[in-house]
Coordinates of C-alpha atoms and ligand atoms in Angstrom, one line a residue:
X1 CA -21.4 141.8 80.3
X2 CA -19.0 144.7 80.9
X3 CA -17.8 143.1 84.2
X4 CA -17.2 139.8 82.4
X5 CA -15.1 141.7 79.8
X6 CA -13.0 143.4 82.5
X7 CA -12.4 140.1 84.3
X8 CA -11.4 138.3 81.1
X9 CA -9.1 141.3 80.2
X10 CA -7.4 141.3 83.6
X11 CA -6.9 137.5 83.5
X12 CA -5.4 137.5 79.9
X13 CA -3.2 140.5 80.8
X14 CA -1.9 138.8 84.0
X15 CA -1.2 135.6 82.0
X16 CA 0.6 137.6 79.4
X17 CA 2.8 139.3 81.9
X18 CA 3.5 135.9 83.7
X19 CA 4.6 134.2 80.4
X20 CA 6.6 137.2 79.3
X21 CA 8.5 137.6 82.6
X22 CA 9.1 133.9 82.9
X23 CA 10.9 133.8 79.6
X24 CA 12.6 137.2 80.3
X25 CA 14.0 135.6 83.5
X26 CA 15.2 132.6 81.6
X27 CA 17.0 134.9 79.1
X28 CA 18.5 137.1 81.8
X29 CA 19.8 134.0 83.7
X30 CA 21.3 132.6 80.4
X31 CA 23.1 135.9 79.7
X32 CA 24.5 135.7 83.2
X33 CA 26.0 132.2 82.5
X34 CA 28.7 134.1 80.6
X35 CA 32.0 135.1 82.2
X36 CA 32.0 138.5 84.1
X37 CA 33.1 141.6 82.2
X38 CA 33.1 145.0 83.8
X39 CA 31.6 147.7 81.5
X40 CA 31.0 150.9 83.5
X41 CA 33.2 153.5 81.8
X42 CA 32.2 156.5 79.7
X43 CA 28.5 156.5 80.6
X44 CA 27.7 159.7 78.7
X45 CA 29.3 158.5 75.5
X46 CA 27.5 155.1 75.9
X47 CA 24.2 156.9 76.4
X48 CA 24.8 159.1 73.4
X49 CA 25.5 156.0 71.2
X50 CA 22.4 154.3 72.5
X51 CA 20.3 157.3 71.5
X52 CA 21.8 157.6 68.1
X53 CA 22.2 153.9 67.1
X54 CA 19.4 152.1 68.9
X55 CA 16.7 154.8 69.3
X56 CA 17.7 156.9 66.2
X57 CA 18.5 153.9 64.0
X58 CA 21.5 155.8 62.7
X59 CA 23.2 152.8 61.1
X60 CA 20.1 151.9 59.1
X61 CA 20.5 154.9 56.8
X62 CA 23.3 153.5 54.7
X63 CA 20.7 152.1 52.3
X64 CA 17.8 154.5 51.9
X65 CA 14.9 152.4 50.6
X66 CA 15.0 149.6 53.3
X67 CA 15.8 152.4 55.9
X68 CA 12.7 154.3 55.0
X69 CA 10.5 151.1 55.1
X70 CA 12.0 150.1 58.4
X71 CA 11.6 153.6 59.8
X72 CA 7.9 153.6 58.8
X73 CA 7.3 150.4 60.8
X74 CA 9.5 151.6 63.7
X75 CA 7.8 155.0 64.1
X76 CA 4.3 153.5 63.6
X77 CA 5.2 151.0 66.4
X78 CA 6.3 153.8 68.7
X79 CA 3.3 156.2 68.1
X80 CA 0.8 153.3 68.3
X81 CA 1.7 152.9 71.9
X82 CA -0.4 156.0 72.7
X83 CA -3.5 154.3 71.3
X84 CA -2.5 151.1 73.1
X85 CA -2.4 152.9 76.4
X86 CA -6.0 154.0 75.8
X87 CA -7.0 150.5 74.9
X88 CA -5.3 149.1 78.1
X89 CA -7.1 151.7 80.3
X90 CA -10.4 150.9 78.6
X91 CA -9.8 147.2 79.2
X92 CA -9.2 147.7 82.9
X93 CA -12.0 150.2 83.5
X94 CA -14.6 148.9 81.0
X95 CA -14.8 152.4 79.5
X96 CA -14.9 153.1 75.8
X97 CA -12.4 155.6 74.4
X98 CA -11.6 157.1 77.8
X99 CA -9.2 159.7 76.4
X100 CA -11.8 161.0 73.9
X101 CA -14.4 161.2 76.7
X102 CA -11.9 163.2 78.8
X103 CA -11.4 165.8 76.0
X104 CA -14.9 165.7 74.5
X105 CA -16.4 169.2 74.1
X106 CA -13.0 171.0 74.1
X107 CA -12.1 172.0 70.6
X108 CA -8.3 171.9 71.4
X109 CA -8.6 168.5 73.2
X110 CA -10.6 166.9 70.5
X111 CA -8.3 168.3 67.9
X112 CA -5.3 166.8 69.6
X113 CA -7.0 163.4 70.0
X114 CA -8.1 163.3 66.4
X115 CA -4.6 164.5 65.3
X116 CA -3.0 161.6 67.3
X117 CA -5.3 159.0 66.0
X118 CA -4.9 160.3 62.4
X119 CA -1.1 160.2 62.8
X120 CA -1.3 156.7 64.0
X121 CA -3.5 155.7 61.1
X122 CA -1.3 157.4 58.5
X123 CA 1.8 155.7 59.9
X124 CA -0.1 152.4 60.1
X125 CA -0.8 152.6 56.3
X126 CA 2.9 153.3 55.7
X127 CA 3.8 150.4 58.0
X128 CA 1.3 148.2 56.1
X129 CA 2.9 149.0 52.8
X130 CA 6.4 148.5 54.3
X131 CA 5.4 145.2 55.8
X132 CA 4.1 143.9 52.4
X133 CA 7.4 145.1 50.8
X134 CA 9.4 143.2 53.5
X135 CA 7.3 140.1 52.9
X136 CA 7.8 140.3 49.1
X137 CA 11.6 140.9 49.6
X138 CA 11.9 137.8 51.7
X139 CA 9.6 135.5 49.9
X140 CA 9.3 136.6 46.3
X141 CA 12.4 138.7 45.5
X142 CA 14.5 136.4 47.6
X143 CA 17.2 139.0 48.5
X144 CA 20.4 136.9 48.9
X145 CA 21.2 138.0 52.5
X146 CA 17.7 137.0 53.6
X147 CA 17.9 133.6 51.9
X148 CA 21.3 132.2 53.0
X149 CA 21.3 128.6 54.3
X150 CA 21.1 129.6 58.0
X151 CA 17.8 131.3 57.3
X152 CA 16.0 128.1 56.3
X153 CA 13.4 126.6 58.6
X154 CA 12.5 128.4 61.8
X155 CA 14.4 131.7 61.2
X156 CA 12.4 132.2 57.9
X157 CA 9.1 131.2 59.6
X158 CA 9.9 133.5 62.6
X159 CA 10.5 136.5 60.3
X160 CA 7.3 135.8 58.3
X161 CA 5.2 135.3 61.5
X162 CA 6.2 138.7 62.8
X163 CA 5.4 140.4 59.5
X164 CA 2.0 138.7 59.3
X165 CA 1.3 139.7 62.9
X166 CA 2.1 143.3 62.0
X167 CA -0.4 143.2 59.2
X168 CA -3.0 141.6 61.4
X169 CA -2.6 144.3 64.1
X170 CA -3.0 147.1 61.6
X171 CA -6.1 145.5 60.1
X172 CA -7.6 145.2 63.6
X173 CA -6.9 148.9 64.3
X174 CA -8.8 149.9 61.1
X175 CA -11.6 147.5 61.8
X176 CA -12.0 148.9 65.3
X177 CA -11.8 152.6 64.3
X178 CA -13.9 152.2 61.1
X179 CA -16.7 150.2 62.8
X180 CA -16.7 152.6 65.8
X181 CA -17.0 155.7 63.5
X182 CA -19.8 154.1 61.6
X183 CA -21.7 153.2 64.8
X184 CA -21.2 156.6 66.3
X185 CA -22.6 158.2 63.1
X186 CA -25.5 155.8 63.0
X187 CA -26.4 156.5 66.6
X188 CA -25.7 160.2 67.0
X189 CA -25.4 161.5 63.4
X190 CA -21.8 162.6 64.2
X191 CA -18.6 160.6 64.2
X192 CA -15.2 161.0 65.8
X193 CA -13.7 162.8 62.8
X194 CA -10.8 160.5 62.0
X195 CA -10.3 161.2 58.3
X196 CA -8.5 157.9 57.4
X197 CA -10.8 155.4 59.1
X198 CA -13.7 157.7 58.2
X199 CA -13.0 156.8 54.5
X200 CA -13.8 153.2 55.5
X201 CA -17.3 154.0 56.7
X202 CA -19.0 153.2 53.4
X203 CA -17.8 149.6 53.9
X204 CA -20.0 149.5 57.1
X205 CA -23.0 151.4 55.6
X206 CA -25.5 148.5 55.7
X207 CA -24.7 147.3 59.2
X208 CA -26.9 147.9 62.2
X209 CA -25.5 149.6 65.3
X210 CA -25.4 146.3 67.2
X211 CA -23.5 144.6 64.4
X212 CA -21.1 147.5 64.3
X213 CA -20.6 147.2 68.0
X214 CA -19.7 143.5 67.5
X215 CA -17.3 144.4 64.7
X216 CA -15.7 147.2 66.8
X217 CA -15.2 144.7 69.6
X218 CA -13.7 142.1 67.3
X219 CA -11.2 144.8 66.1
X220 CA -10.6 145.9 69.8
X221 CA -10.1 142.4 71.2
X222 CA -8.3 141.2 68.1
X223 CA -5.8 144.0 68.4
X224 CA -5.2 143.7 72.1
X225 CA -5.0 139.9 72.1
X226 CA -2.6 140.2 69.1
X227 CA -0.4 142.6 71.2
X228 CA -0.4 140.2 74.2
X229 CA 0.5 137.3 71.9
X230 CA 3.3 139.3 70.4
X231 CA 4.6 140.2 73.8
X232 CA 4.7 136.5 74.8
X233 CA 6.2 135.5 71.4
X234 CA 9.0 138.2 71.3
X235 CA 11.4 136.4 73.8
X236 CA 11.3 133.3 71.6
X237 CA 12.0 135.3 68.4
X238 CA 14.7 137.4 66.7
X239 CA 12.4 140.3 67.4
X240 CA 13.7 140.4 70.9
X241 CA 16.1 142.9 69.5
X242 CA 13.4 145.6 69.8
X243 CA 14.1 145.4 73.5
X244 CA 17.7 144.3 73.8
X245 CA 19.1 146.6 71.1
X246 CA 19.2 149.4 73.7
X247 CA 21.4 147.7 76.4
X248 CA 23.4 146.0 73.7
X249 CA 24.4 149.3 72.0
X250 CA 25.0 150.9 75.4
X251 CA 27.4 148.2 76.4
X252 CA 29.1 147.9 73.0
X253 CA 32.9 148.4 72.9
X254 CA 34.1 152.0 72.5
X255 CA 37.7 151.6 71.4
X256 CA 38.9 151.3 67.8
X257 CA 37.5 148.3 65.9
X258 CA 41.0 147.2 64.8
X259 CA 42.4 147.0 68.3
X260 CA 42.4 143.4 69.6
X261 CA 41.3 142.7 73.1
X262 CA 44.5 141.0 74.0
X263 CA 44.9 138.8 77.1
X264 CA 47.2 140.6 79.5
X265 CA 49.2 137.5 80.5
X266 CA 49.8 136.4 76.9
X267 CA 50.6 139.9 75.7
X268 CA 53.3 140.1 78.4
X269 CA 54.8 136.8 77.4
X270 CA 54.9 137.7 73.8
X271 CA 56.5 141.1 74.6
X272 CA 59.2 139.3 76.5
X273 CA 59.8 136.9 73.6
X274 CA 60.0 139.6 71.0
X275 CA 62.0 142.1 73.0
X276 CA 65.0 140.9 74.9
X277 CA 65.3 144.3 76.7
X278 CA 61.7 144.2 78.0
X279 CA 61.3 144.3 81.8
X280 CA 59.8 141.0 83.0
X281 CA 58.6 142.7 86.2
X282 CA 56.9 145.6 84.4
X283 CA 53.2 146.2 85.1
X284 CA 51.1 144.6 82.3
X285 CA 48.9 146.9 80.2
X286 CA 45.3 146.7 81.3
X287 CA 42.8 145.3 78.8
X288 CA 39.3 146.8 78.4
X289 CA 36.8 145.2 80.8
X290 CA 39.3 144.3 83.5
X291 CA 39.3 140.6 82.7
X292 CA 41.3 138.2 84.9
X293 CA 45.0 138.4 84.4
X294 CA 45.6 134.6 84.0
X295 CA 42.4 133.0 82.8
X296 CA 41.5 129.5 83.8
X297 CA 41.4 128.5 80.2
X298 CA 42.2 130.3 77.0
X299 CA 39.4 131.3 74.7
X300 CA 36.0 129.8 74.5
X301 CA 34.8 126.3 73.8
X302 CA 31.2 126.7 74.9
X303 CA 28.9 129.5 75.7
X304 CA 29.8 129.7 79.4
X305 CA 33.4 130.5 78.3
X306 CA 32.2 133.6 76.5
X307 CA 31.5 136.8 78.5
X308 CA 28.0 138.1 79.2
X309 CA 28.3 140.8 76.6
X310 CA 28.9 138.1 73.9
X311 CA 25.7 136.4 75.1
X312 CA 23.8 139.6 75.1
X313 CA 25.0 140.1 71.5
X314 CA 23.6 136.7 70.5
X315 CA 20.2 137.5 72.0
X316 CA 20.1 141.0 70.3
X317 CA 20.8 139.7 66.8
X318 CA 18.0 140.7 64.4
X319 CA 19.2 138.1 61.8
X320 CA 19.2 140.9 59.2
X321 CA 22.3 139.4 57.5
X322 CA 24.0 142.8 56.9
X323 CA 27.1 141.4 58.5
X324 CA 27.1 138.3 56.2
X325 CA 26.4 140.5 53.1
X326 CA 29.5 142.5 53.9
X327 CA 31.7 139.6 55.0
X328 CA 34.5 138.9 52.4
X329 CA 34.6 135.2 53.4
X330 CA 30.8 134.8 53.0
X331 CA 30.8 136.6 49.7
X332 CA 33.6 134.5 48.2
X333 CA 31.8 131.2 49.0
X334 CA 33.6 130.3 52.2
X335 CA 31.6 128.5 54.9
X336 CA 31.7 131.4 57.3
X337 CA 28.6 133.6 57.9
X338 CA 28.9 136.0 60.9
X339 CA 25.1 136.0 61.3
X340 CA 25.3 132.2 61.7
X341 CA 27.9 132.6 64.4
X342 CA 25.5 134.8 66.3
X343 CA 22.5 132.4 65.7
X344 CA 24.5 129.4 66.7
X345 CA 25.6 131.1 69.9
X346 CA 22.0 131.9 70.8
X347 CA 20.8 128.4 69.9
X348 CA 23.5 126.7 72.0
X349 CA 22.9 129.1 74.9
X350 CA 19.2 128.2 74.8
X351 CA 20.1 124.5 74.8
X352 CA 22.4 124.9 77.8
X353 CA 19.9 127.1 79.6
X354 CA 17.1 124.5 79.2
X355 CA 19.5 121.7 80.2
X356 CA 20.4 123.6 83.4
X357 CA 16.7 124.1 84.2
X358 CA 16.0 120.3 83.7
X359 CA 19.1 118.7 85.2
X360 CA 20.7 121.4 87.5
X361 CA 23.7 123.6 87.3
X362 CA 26.2 120.8 86.6
X363 CA 24.3 119.9 83.4
X364 CA 26.5 118.6 80.6
X365 CA 25.5 117.0 77.3
X366 CA 29.1 116.5 75.9
X367 CA 28.3 119.0 73.2
X368 CA 29.9 122.5 72.8
X369 CA 29.5 125.6 70.7
X370 CA 32.9 124.9 69.1
X371 CA 32.6 121.7 67.1
X372 CA 28.9 120.9 67.4
X373 CA 27.7 124.3 66.1
X374 CA 30.6 126.2 64.7
X375 CA 33.3 124.4 62.8
X376 CA 37.0 125.0 62.6
X377 CA 36.6 125.6 58.9
X378 CA 34.2 128.5 59.6
X379 CA 36.6 130.1 62.1
X380 CA 39.6 129.8 59.9
X381 CA 37.8 131.5 57.0
X382 CA 37.6 134.8 59.0
X383 CA 40.0 137.5 57.7
X384 CA 39.4 139.6 60.9
X385 CA 38.5 142.6 58.6
X386 CA 35.8 143.9 61.0
X387 CA 33.3 144.5 58.2
X388 CA 30.6 142.6 60.1
X389 CA 31.1 144.8 63.2
X390 CA 31.0 147.9 61.1
X391 CA 27.7 146.9 59.4
X392 CA 25.7 145.7 62.4
X393 CA 22.8 148.1 63.1
X394 CA 22.7 147.1 66.7
X395 CA 26.5 147.1 67.4
X396 CA 27.0 143.4 67.7
X397 CA 30.6 142.1 67.4
X398 CA 30.6 138.6 65.8
X399 CA 34.4 138.9 65.4
X400 CA 34.9 138.9 69.2
X401 CA 33.2 135.5 69.5
X402 CA 35.2 134.2 66.5
X403 CA 38.4 135.3 68.2
X404 CA 37.5 133.6 71.5
X405 CA 36.7 130.3 69.7
X406 CA 39.9 130.6 67.7
X407 CA 41.9 131.2 70.8
X408 CA 40.6 128.0 72.3
X409 CA 41.4 126.1 69.1
X410 CA 45.0 127.2 69.1
X411 CA 45.9 127.7 72.7
X412 CA 43.9 124.8 74.3
X413 CA 43.6 122.3 71.5
X414 CA 46.8 123.2 69.6
X415 CA 44.6 123.0 66.5
X416 CA 46.1 125.2 63.9
X417 CA 47.4 124.7 60.4
X418 CA 51.0 123.5 60.0
X419 CA 52.1 126.8 58.6
X420 CA 50.8 128.7 61.6
X421 CA 52.6 126.3 64.0
X422 CA 55.8 127.0 62.2
X423 CA 55.2 130.7 62.6
X424 CA 54.4 130.4 66.3
X425 CA 57.6 128.3 66.9
X426 CA 59.7 130.9 65.1
X427 CA 58.2 133.8 67.1
X428 CA 58.9 131.8 70.3
X429 CA 62.5 130.8 69.4
X430 CA 63.6 133.5 67.0
X431 CA 61.6 136.5 68.1
X432 CA 60.2 136.9 64.5
X433 CA 58.0 134.8 62.2
X434 CA 60.9 133.7 60.1
X435 CA 63.1 130.6 60.5
X436 CA 66.4 132.5 61.1
X437 CA 68.3 133.0 64.3
X438 CA 68.2 136.5 65.7
X439 CA 72.0 136.5 65.7
X440 CA 71.9 136.1 61.9
X441 CA 69.7 139.1 61.3
X442 CA 72.5 141.5 60.3
X443 CA 74.3 139.1 58.1
X444 CA 73.0 140.8 55.0
X445 CA 75.0 143.9 56.1
X446 CA 78.2 141.7 56.1
X447 CA 77.6 141.0 52.4
X448 CA 77.4 144.7 51.8
X449 CA 80.7 145.3 53.5
X450 CA 82.4 142.5 51.5
X451 CA 81.0 144.1 48.3
X452 CA 82.6 147.5 49.3
X453 CA 85.9 145.8 49.9
Ligands
SF4_501 S1 35.7 140.0 60.6 FE1 35.6 137.9 59.8 S2 33.4 137.4 60.0 FE2 33.6 139.6 60.1 S3 33.3 140.3 58.0 FE3 35.5 140.1 58.3 S4 35.9 138.0 57.6 FE4 33.7 138.1 57.9
SF4_502 S1 25.0 140.4 63.8 FE1 24.1 142.4 63.4 S2 24.3 142.6 61.2 FE2 24.6 140.5 61.6 S3 22.6 139.6 61.4 FE3 22.8 140.1 63.6 S4 22.0 142.1 63.7 FE4 22.3 141.8 61.5

């Protein structure tokens, strides 16, 4: 029987890894569909940010109650990995509580083991409460940022699935530990000494040791199968952020939010237009990322025109909506929602990726991110205030994608409001946004002279 369990365990584990890495490979290839962008500067600063923002959840602490609830789930998730390691080793070896067996008889060793399991159980209770609160917030309280139109359908279901899976995993842990404690007590007169799952023992008082073994196995297998299913599910879900938040924060831009990532070639042209004394042969200023000096096309129409960091951003989005809640355009009823920009980019990227897999690298479906997913009206509603960038807990930059799409609208499609075209023409012809010739600029001073005379 034990051998059968080991074989089933190894087969399920191998299938899980196969499905997970197959999807991970698809996502990695999709991210690489983006244009190249070199990000290899300031490694220590980047690492520090990653520790603070991704690992330390620094940005979550702007709002204390959700931050605390989120922290409970996050810390429980991290610490539970210790018990998960024991479950995995038990699964491969057919042993039962291998770590406990190793320390059994040593007061310090047993104390550490009981301490770790008790910590896991205490955090699991907190995580259980936090998960119920998150479910209520989404489904009963209907917090506005979690119920915006882009969250209808699959995104809402996805968020609920994950929360229910978290509850299920916690219930399995307590079923496993509670039944195991009761069985040990029934067989030997002593239990493992876990105070929290020990409190559940009265629930199992009338069961025989054989029944308790079955219940313990249901909890054990239920937990590990739930973990495996979660691992396979994650790449299809917004919960991919629990893995991608780390590289995403590491590669996020370091320079000031208000500084535009100008195109070298265009910046040089504008400088020449605005400043008659500018040296046309001067070295252009370098832009961050070392992008090509004269791009093949301006801005982005589809996902392949964005760079890989934009695409990594899209896959890292937690769909939390903090960006949209802070966005002045969203909050004043405009069509724009920065979260939707990220979700659309990811959806389109998945569509293109699947198309390439089915039809080859030249796949085209005559659709594009700009137009079929994101409209001109949304792009024009952006005030470029950077509030979305400031709010994002995983350092995503929706504004950068908005800029690229706008760039394409204006520089490739000449699609801009009449008032903007007038301003562009004036800058080109007069070196200023106004309709006056540069030679007339000092005329107002002539009037002063006349007044003096
Ligand atoms: S930069 Fe644009 S999208 Fe971001 S918050 Fe401001 S208006 Fe909204
Ligand atoms: S872009 Fe950032 S703030 Fe906006 S929904 Fe995604 S993770 Fe949340």
